[in-house]
Amino acid sequence: MTYAAAPLRRILDQRFVLAVVALWTLTRVVTAVILWQVSHQWQDPSVYDDSGVPRYFQFATLWDGAWYERIATEGYPRELPTNDAGQVRQNPWAFYPIFPFLARGLTALTGLPFAITGTIVATVLGYVAALVVAGLVREKLGTVAALGTVLLLGTYPSAPTFQVAYTESLALLLLAAVLWLLVRRAWWAAAAVALLTGLARPVALPLGLVALVAVIVRWRRRREDPLDRREVGGMLAALVACGLAGLIWPTIAWRATGVPDAYTLTMSAWRRGEPVTPFLPTIERVQWLWGDGTGLVILAVGLGVLLLAVLGPWARGLGVEMRTWCLGYVLYLFAALDPWTSIYRYLMLLFPLFALMIGAGRGRPERNHPTWLIATRAVLIAAVLIGWQVWWTWELFRFVPPTDNPP
């Protein structure tokens, strides 16, 4: 006996799909207005060239977009660049290949420059990601919760990266797809998509934890819901795929450059050559921001609030997969990240928390949480987030020469 998931045509029926597309389009128009205003009125013009590409699209390829453009046009280097001291410098091996190669393919088909094709690819993938997120949340929490989650995702401060030359759209799409496939116990498909994440974004470790928990939960129900060989094989495939996903890109970098730790050395270049020490950068950052004692207290309180939010009864509708993802991904960020201005982008992948913010995490709306109240919360929070998005675009995505903090 298998999991009785609702047919996809019922989850993604025409009316719902049109509602998601309309809502996502509204948020993208709002973001486009913000990007246009900042790119034309407030961005230092020295970042633009006379290539004939409109400023909006040149603005969309700032920061990481410039690296992806380099990959799309030149590929990856065969030798790691080093400085006079022999330390590896920042280079394209830190950036995963699916997104720039998709943009390069579109450039080959259309003749358009990367500044335009990269923006188009990110925007289109953003629409698909919004639909997958909406479908996943609708299956677990209902229609209003799904639309509210999409609204907050689309108005989140760093949501402009859904329509510039960044990988947020691709990462969100693959992540939501893996989570949804695990929810529906489509183990083999989840394994295939999990492998793709290994060429798109380094999220294999927390995804592996989600797959492990999902497999354990399914295994514990094997007596009342018997397993067959194909499902057992799919469960193992999902676990193996998540493990392999974390090794694919470092292995490719090794084979291409001949340096076994090419990827690790490249990532340490963004830390000025310092080795990646688990948990230490996060601890040092909060201590630098708020002091030794206060910083640790703030960090502990933040983690405690997350645990309370995700493990409480108000989150039971999320299901074990999304709850595990929220906890596992934050643990991964805590261990692997040097948290600074890019934290806004990384936290976007915690989209299940948006459902909790609007009070929809218990599951289908109850008497004390009617749909109109959930919708009202979503609209009010979205209004605040749009103002925050203006600040993010102005303060972080806008480049102030000669150096600036990255978004």
Short mmCIF file of C-alpha atoms in Angstrom, two decimals:
data_model
loop_
_atom_site.label_atom_id
_atom_site.label_comp_id
_atom_site.label_asym_id
_atom_site.label_seq_id
_atom_site.Cartn_x
_atom_site.Cartn_y
_atom_site.Cartn_z
CA MET A 1 0.00 0.00 0.00
CA THR A 2 1.42 3.40 -0.97
CA TYR A 3 0.91 6.98 0.11
CA ALA A 4 -2.45 8.21 -1.15
CA ALA A 5 -1.33 11.57 -2.50
CA ALA A 6 -3.88 13.75 -4.20
CA PRO A 7 -3.46 13.83 -8.00
CA LEU A 8 -1.26 16.70 -9.17
CA ARG A 9 -4.02 17.90 -11.46
CA ARG A 10 -6.12 18.47 -8.36
CA ILE A 11 -3.37 20.27 -6.46
CA LEU A 12 -2.29 22.37 -9.46
CA ASP A 13 -5.70 22.91 -10.99
CA GLN A 14 -6.14 25.69 -13.53
CA ARG A 15 -7.70 28.26 -11.21
CA PHE A 16 -5.02 27.79 -8.59
CA VAL A 17 -2.20 27.97 -11.13
CA LEU A 18 -3.62 31.18 -12.59
CA ALA A 19 -3.92 32.65 -9.09
CA VAL A 20 -0.29 31.81 -8.27
CA VAL A 21 0.94 33.18 -11.60
CA ALA A 22 -1.06 36.39 -11.14
CA LEU A 23 0.19 36.86 -7.58
CA TRP A 24 3.79 36.14 -8.54
CA THR A 25 3.53 38.52 -11.49
CA LEU A 26 2.29 41.26 -9.17
CA THR A 27 5.27 40.81 -6.87
CA ARG A 28 7.66 40.73 -9.82
CA VAL A 29 6.24 43.97 -11.17
CA VAL A 30 6.73 45.62 -7.78
CA THR A 31 10.33 44.38 -7.70
CA ALA A 32 10.93 45.48 -11.31
CA VAL A 33 9.84 49.01 -10.41
CA ILE A 34 12.26 49.03 -7.46
CA LEU A 35 15.12 47.68 -9.58
CA TRP A 36 14.44 50.12 -12.41
CA GLN A 37 14.33 53.10 -10.06
CA VAL A 38 17.56 52.20 -8.29
CA SER A 39 19.39 51.21 -11.51
CA HIS A 40 18.44 54.42 -13.34
CA GLN A 41 18.35 57.00 -10.58
CA TRP A 42 20.70 55.93 -7.82
CA GLN A 43 23.31 53.52 -9.18
CA ASP A 44 26.75 55.03 -9.85
CA PRO A 45 26.91 55.10 -13.69
CA SER A 46 30.56 53.99 -13.69
CA VAL A 47 29.36 50.36 -13.44
CA TYR A 48 27.66 50.59 -16.84
CA ASP A 49 29.32 50.22 -20.24
CA ASP A 50 28.37 51.38 -23.73
CA SER A 51 27.48 47.90 -25.02
CA GLY A 52 23.94 48.98 -25.80
CA VAL A 53 22.44 46.67 -23.17
CA PRO A 54 19.81 48.61 -21.18
CA ARG A 55 20.91 49.71 -17.73
CA TYR A 56 18.27 47.58 -16.03
CA PHE A 57 19.88 44.39 -17.40
CA GLN A 58 23.42 45.55 -16.71
CA PHE A 59 22.30 46.28 -13.16
CA ALA A 60 20.90 42.74 -12.99
CA THR A 61 24.35 41.27 -13.59
CA LEU A 62 26.14 42.97 -10.72
CA TRP A 63 27.90 40.94 -8.01
CA ASP A 64 27.49 37.17 -8.52
CA GLY A 65 25.89 37.87 -11.88
CA ALA A 66 29.29 39.00 -13.16
CA TRP A 67 30.78 35.66 -12.14
CA TYR A 68 28.00 33.74 -13.86
CA GLU A 69 28.48 35.84 -17.00
CA ARG A 70 32.17 34.97 -16.95
CA ILE A 71 31.34 31.26 -16.64
CA ALA A 72 28.77 31.47 -19.42
CA THR A 73 31.19 33.17 -21.79
CA GLU A 74 34.56 31.70 -20.78
CA GLY A 75 33.84 28.51 -18.85
CA TYR A 76 35.83 27.35 -15.82
CA PRO A 77 39.61 27.75 -15.52
CA ARG A 78 41.82 24.69 -15.84
CA GLU A 79 44.28 26.13 -13.33
CA LEU A 80 43.42 27.76 -10.02
CA PRO A 81 44.53 31.41 -9.99
CA THR A 82 46.88 32.30 -7.15
CA ASN A 83 48.32 35.49 -5.67
CA ASP A 84 52.01 36.30 -5.10
CA ALA A 85 51.94 34.31 -1.85
CA GLY A 86 50.65 31.23 -3.63
CA GLN A 87 47.18 31.42 -2.10
CA VAL A 88 44.21 30.59 -4.31
CA ARG A 89 42.29 33.69 -5.38
CA GLN A 90 38.54 34.03 -5.87
CA ASN A 91 37.57 32.23 -9.05
CA PRO A 92 34.58 30.71 -10.90
CA TRP A 93 34.86 27.29 -9.23
CA ALA A 94 32.89 28.69 -6.29
CA PHE A 95 29.81 28.97 -8.53
CA TYR A 96 27.74 26.03 -9.72
CA PRO A 97 27.18 25.44 -13.46
CA ILE A 98 23.49 24.78 -14.20
CA PHE A 99 22.37 28.40 -14.16
CA PRO A 100 25.15 29.94 -16.30
CA PHE A 101 24.97 27.07 -18.80
CA LEU A 102 21.21 27.52 -19.15
CA ALA A 103 21.79 31.21 -19.87
CA ARG A 104 24.56 30.34 -22.32
CA GLY A 105 22.20 27.98 -24.11
CA LEU A 106 19.58 30.70 -24.42
CA THR A 107 22.23 33.09 -25.71
CA ALA A 108 23.20 30.55 -28.36
CA LEU A 109 19.56 30.24 -29.41
CA THR A 110 18.69 33.94 -29.45
CA GLY A 111 21.95 35.82 -29.85
CA LEU A 112 21.05 37.96 -26.85
CA PRO A 113 23.82 38.89 -24.37
CA PHE A 114 24.08 37.17 -21.00
CA ALA A 115 22.79 40.25 -19.17
CA ILE A 116 19.43 39.63 -20.81
CA THR A 117 19.39 35.82 -21.02
CA GLY A 118 20.56 35.42 -17.42
CA THR A 119 17.73 37.68 -16.27
CA ILE A 120 15.20 35.80 -18.43
CA VAL A 121 16.31 32.39 -17.13
CA ALA A 122 16.15 33.51 -13.51
CA THR A 123 12.72 35.07 -13.98
CA VAL A 124 11.22 32.05 -15.76
CA LEU A 125 12.64 29.66 -13.18
CA GLY A 126 11.18 31.90 -10.50
CA TYR A 127 7.68 31.37 -11.88
CA VAL A 128 8.15 27.61 -11.93
CA ALA A 129 9.59 27.67 -8.41
CA ALA A 130 6.61 29.68 -7.15
CA LEU A 131 4.23 27.07 -8.59
CA VAL A 132 6.13 24.18 -6.99
CA VAL A 133 6.27 25.95 -3.62
CA ALA A 134 2.57 26.74 -3.88
CA GLY A 135 1.71 23.15 -4.75
CA LEU A 136 3.71 21.75 -1.86
CA VAL A 137 2.24 24.15 0.68
CA ARG A 138 -1.30 23.71 -0.68
CA GLU A 139 -1.08 19.95 -0.33
CA LYS A 140 -0.07 20.29 3.32
CA LEU A 141 -1.81 23.46 4.49
CA GLY A 142 -4.45 24.50 1.99
CA THR A 143 -4.99 27.13 -0.69
CA VAL A 144 -4.90 30.31 1.40
CA ALA A 145 -1.70 29.24 3.14
CA ALA A 146 -0.11 28.48 -0.24
CA LEU A 147 -1.01 31.85 -1.71
CA GLY A 148 0.10 33.65 1.46
CA THR A 149 3.44 31.85 1.38
CA VAL A 150 3.98 32.79 -2.27
CA LEU A 151 3.11 36.41 -1.51
CA LEU A 152 5.66 36.67 1.31
CA LEU A 153 8.27 34.85 -0.74
CA GLY A 154 7.77 37.25 -3.64
CA THR A 155 8.01 40.35 -1.46
CA TYR A 156 10.85 39.16 0.77
CA PRO A 157 13.73 41.72 0.98
CA SER A 158 16.10 39.79 -1.30
CA ALA A 159 13.36 38.68 -3.71
CA PRO A 160 14.94 40.82 -6.49
CA THR A 161 17.35 37.91 -6.92
CA PHE A 162 14.44 35.97 -8.43
CA GLN A 163 14.71 38.18 -11.51
CA VAL A 164 18.40 39.04 -11.81
CA ALA A 165 21.35 36.84 -12.79
CA TYR A 166 21.41 34.86 -9.55
CA THR A 167 20.65 31.22 -8.72
CA GLU A 168 17.95 31.80 -6.10
CA SER A 169 15.15 30.82 -8.50
CA LEU A 170 16.90 27.61 -9.51
CA ALA A 171 17.80 26.70 -5.94
CA LEU A 172 14.26 27.31 -4.71
CA LEU A 173 12.79 25.28 -7.56
CA LEU A 174 15.01 22.23 -6.98
CA LEU A 175 14.65 22.39 -3.21
CA ALA A 176 10.86 22.66 -3.25
CA ALA A 177 10.69 19.88 -5.84
CA VAL A 178 12.77 17.50 -3.70
CA LEU A 179 10.71 18.30 -0.59
CA TRP A 180 7.44 17.77 -2.44
CA LEU A 181 8.62 14.51 -3.97
CA LEU A 182 9.68 13.26 -0.54
CA VAL A 183 6.30 14.28 0.88
CA ARG A 184 4.59 12.29 -1.87
CA ARG A 185 7.04 9.38 -1.42
CA ALA A 186 8.19 9.62 -5.02
CA TRP A 187 11.59 8.38 -3.93
CA TRP A 188 13.18 7.77 -7.32
CA ALA A 189 12.17 11.16 -8.69
CA ALA A 190 13.40 12.80 -5.48
CA ALA A 191 16.75 11.08 -5.98
CA ALA A 192 17.06 12.41 -9.54
CA VAL A 193 16.27 16.00 -8.56
CA ALA A 194 18.54 15.77 -5.50
CA LEU A 195 21.43 14.91 -7.82
CA LEU A 196 20.71 18.08 -9.80
CA THR A 197 21.12 20.17 -6.65
CA GLY A 198 24.74 19.05 -6.65
CA LEU A 199 25.24 21.18 -9.76
CA ALA A 200 23.10 24.10 -8.64
CA ARG A 201 23.51 24.93 -4.94
CA PRO A 202 25.35 23.41 -1.93
CA VAL A 203 22.30 22.17 -0.02
CA ALA A 204 22.96 18.43 -0.17
CA LEU A 205 23.75 18.00 3.54
CA PRO A 206 20.49 19.40 4.94
CA LEU A 207 18.53 17.72 2.14
CA GLY A 208 20.18 14.45 3.08
CA LEU A 209 18.93 14.90 6.63
CA VAL A 210 15.40 15.46 5.34
CA ALA A 211 15.60 12.33 3.20
CA LEU A 212 16.93 10.31 6.14
CA VAL A 213 14.10 11.43 8.43
CA ALA A 214 11.51 10.77 5.70
CA VAL A 215 12.91 7.27 5.18
CA ILE A 216 12.90 6.55 8.92
CA VAL A 217 9.29 7.71 9.28
CA ARG A 218 8.25 5.56 6.32
CA TRP A 219 10.17 2.55 7.62
CA ARG A 220 8.47 2.78 11.01
CA ARG A 221 5.08 2.51 9.29
CA ARG A 222 6.02 -0.57 7.27
CA ARG A 223 3.73 -2.91 9.28
CA GLU A 224 0.50 -1.00 8.70
CA ASP A 225 1.66 0.19 5.27
CA PRO A 226 3.83 -2.60 3.78
CA LEU A 227 6.87 -1.79 1.66
CA ASP A 228 7.70 -3.41 -1.65
CA ARG A 229 11.13 -3.82 -3.20
CA ARG A 230 10.75 -0.90 -5.56
CA GLU A 231 9.91 1.51 -2.76
CA VAL A 232 12.79 0.26 -0.62
CA GLY A 233 15.10 0.74 -3.59
CA GLY A 234 13.77 4.25 -4.09
CA MET A 235 14.29 5.11 -0.43
CA LEU A 236 17.90 3.98 -0.63
CA ALA A 237 18.36 5.83 -3.92
CA ALA A 238 17.12 9.07 -2.35
CA LEU A 239 19.62 8.74 0.50
CA VAL A 240 22.51 7.89 -1.81
CA ALA A 241 21.62 10.70 -4.23
CA CYS A 242 21.70 13.31 -1.47
CA GLY A 243 25.09 12.04 -0.40
CA LEU A 244 26.46 12.06 -3.93
CA ALA A 245 25.05 15.53 -4.59
CA GLY A 246 27.42 16.97 -2.04
CA LEU A 247 30.40 15.37 -3.78
CA ILE A 248 29.62 16.03 -7.44
CA TRP A 249 30.92 19.57 -7.79
CA PRO A 250 34.06 19.21 -5.62
CA THR A 251 34.91 16.08 -7.63
CA ILE A 252 34.44 17.87 -10.95
CA ALA A 253 36.63 20.75 -9.74
CA TRP A 254 39.29 18.24 -8.71
CA ARG A 255 39.24 16.40 -12.04
CA ALA A 256 39.29 19.62 -14.06
CA THR A 257 42.11 21.36 -12.17
CA GLY A 258 44.09 18.41 -10.89
CA VAL A 259 43.89 19.80 -7.35
CA PRO A 260 42.03 17.45 -4.97
CA ASP A 261 40.77 20.25 -2.73
CA ALA A 262 40.22 22.81 -5.49
CA TYR A 263 36.67 23.60 -4.38
CA THR A 264 37.59 23.96 -0.70
CA LEU A 265 40.57 26.18 -1.51
CA THR A 266 38.37 28.32 -3.72
CA MET A 267 35.73 28.73 -1.02
CA SER A 268 38.38 29.69 1.54
CA ALA A 269 39.49 32.46 -0.82
CA TRP A 270 36.29 34.31 0.12
CA ARG A 271 37.53 34.11 3.73
CA ARG A 272 40.92 35.60 2.79
CA GLY A 273 42.51 32.18 2.73
CA GLU A 274 41.32 31.13 6.18
CA PRO A 275 40.26 27.46 6.42
CA VAL A 276 36.58 26.68 6.78
CA THR A 277 36.06 25.87 10.47
CA PRO A 278 32.54 24.61 11.31
CA PHE A 279 30.44 26.94 13.50
CA LEU A 280 33.34 29.30 14.31
CA PRO A 281 32.58 32.03 11.71
CA THR A 282 28.98 32.36 12.94
CA ILE A 283 30.05 32.56 16.57
CA GLU A 284 32.75 35.12 15.78
CA ARG A 285 30.31 37.20 13.71
CA VAL A 286 27.66 37.50 16.42
CA GLN A 287 30.35 38.31 18.97
CA TRP A 288 31.71 41.02 16.69
CA LEU A 289 28.24 42.50 16.21
CA TRP A 290 26.98 42.39 19.81
CA GLY A 291 29.92 41.55 22.06
CA ASP A 292 31.22 38.26 23.39
CA GLY A 293 28.54 37.48 25.95
CA THR A 294 25.57 39.29 24.41
CA GLY A 295 26.28 37.85 20.98
CA LEU A 296 26.16 34.28 22.25
CA VAL A 297 22.95 35.01 24.15
CA ILE A 298 21.32 36.46 21.02
CA LEU A 299 22.45 33.45 19.00
CA ALA A 300 21.07 31.03 21.57
CA VAL A 301 17.76 32.90 21.80
CA GLY A 302 17.44 32.93 18.01
CA LEU A 303 18.01 29.19 17.78
CA GLY A 304 15.57 28.63 20.63
CA VAL A 305 12.88 30.68 18.91
CA LEU A 306 13.40 28.66 15.73
CA LEU A 307 13.06 25.37 17.61
CA LEU A 308 9.90 26.61 19.33
CA ALA A 309 8.42 27.84 16.05
CA VAL A 310 9.13 24.68 14.07
CA LEU A 311 8.47 22.04 16.73
CA GLY A 312 5.38 23.59 18.31
CA PRO A 313 1.81 22.46 17.56
CA TRP A 314 1.29 25.56 15.41
CA ALA A 315 3.68 23.98 12.87
CA ARG A 316 2.36 20.42 12.79
CA GLY A 317 0.70 20.94 9.41
CA LEU A 318 4.09 21.42 7.75
CA GLY A 319 4.84 17.75 8.08
CA VAL A 320 8.09 16.11 9.04
CA GLU A 321 9.85 16.94 5.76
CA MET A 322 9.47 20.72 5.88
CA ARG A 323 10.05 20.87 9.62
CA THR A 324 13.26 18.88 9.28
CA TRP A 325 14.38 21.07 6.39
CA CYS A 326 13.97 24.25 8.45
CA LEU A 327 16.00 22.86 11.33
CA GLY A 328 18.60 21.09 9.20
CA TYR A 329 19.19 24.03 6.88
CA VAL A 330 19.67 26.48 9.76
CA LEU A 331 22.11 24.04 11.38
CA TYR A 332 23.95 23.84 8.05
CA LEU A 333 24.13 27.63 7.75
CA PHE A 334 25.31 27.86 11.34
CA ALA A 335 28.09 25.34 10.65
CA ALA A 336 29.21 26.36 7.16
CA LEU A 337 28.41 30.04 6.69
CA ASP A 338 30.26 33.23 7.48
CA PRO A 339 27.01 35.13 8.05
CA TRP A 340 27.03 38.64 6.74
CA THR A 341 24.97 40.54 4.18
CA SER A 342 24.31 37.45 2.03
CA ILE A 343 22.29 35.94 4.89
CA TYR A 344 19.16 37.57 3.44
CA ARG A 345 19.44 35.42 0.32
CA TYR A 346 20.24 32.22 2.14
CA LEU A 347 17.25 32.55 4.46
CA MET A 348 14.83 32.69 1.52
CA LEU A 349 15.05 28.92 1.26
CA LEU A 350 13.29 28.69 4.63
CA PHE A 351 10.01 29.39 2.86
CA PRO A 352 7.95 27.05 5.13
CA LEU A 353 8.43 29.61 7.89
CA PHE A 354 6.30 32.07 5.91
CA ALA A 355 3.32 29.80 6.47
CA LEU A 356 4.01 29.97 10.20
CA MET A 357 4.26 33.76 10.10
CA ILE A 358 0.71 34.05 8.78
CA GLY A 359 -0.65 31.52 11.27
CA ALA A 360 -1.31 28.73 8.77
CA GLY A 361 1.06 26.08 10.10
CA ARG A 362 -1.52 24.04 12.00
CA GLY A 363 -2.97 22.67 8.80
CA ARG A 364 -6.39 23.35 7.37
CA PRO A 365 -7.86 26.58 8.79
CA GLU A 366 -9.57 26.18 12.14
CA ARG A 367 -12.28 28.27 13.77
CA ASN A 368 -9.76 30.46 15.59
CA HIS A 369 -7.69 30.89 12.42
CA PRO A 370 -10.16 31.64 9.61
CA THR A 371 -8.91 32.10 6.08
CA TRP A 372 -9.64 35.83 6.02
CA LEU A 373 -7.37 36.32 9.02
CA ILE A 374 -4.55 34.35 7.39
CA ALA A 375 -4.95 36.37 4.19
CA THR A 376 -4.99 39.67 6.11
CA ARG A 377 -1.80 38.77 7.95
CA ALA A 378 -0.13 37.88 4.66
CA VAL A 379 -1.03 41.21 3.06
CA LEU A 380 0.11 43.25 6.06
CA ILE A 381 3.42 41.40 6.38
CA ALA A 382 3.97 41.70 2.61
CA ALA A 383 3.57 45.49 2.85
CA VAL A 384 6.32 45.60 5.47
CA LEU A 385 8.53 43.32 3.40
CA ILE A 386 8.19 45.52 0.31
CA GLY A 387 9.56 48.46 2.28
CA TRP A 388 12.39 46.23 3.47
CA GLN A 389 12.99 45.16 -0.14
CA VAL A 390 13.47 48.80 -1.15
CA TRP A 391 16.11 49.11 1.57
CA TRP A 392 17.81 45.84 0.52
CA THR A 393 18.03 46.90 -3.14
CA TRP A 394 19.32 50.35 -2.23
CA GLU A 395 21.72 49.32 0.50
CA LEU A 396 23.01 45.92 -0.67
CA PHE A 397 22.36 45.27 -4.36
CA ARG A 398 23.33 48.79 -5.45
CA PHE A 399 27.10 48.91 -5.86
CA VAL A 400 28.99 51.83 -4.36
CA PRO A 401 32.48 52.02 -5.94
CA PRO A 402 35.23 51.15 -5.32
CA THR A 403 34.20 48.38 -2.85
CA ASP A 404 30.99 47.43 -1.14
CA ASN A 405 29.33 44.68 0.86
CA PRO A 406 27.84 42.01 -1.42
CA PRO A 407 24.13 41.20 -1.35
#
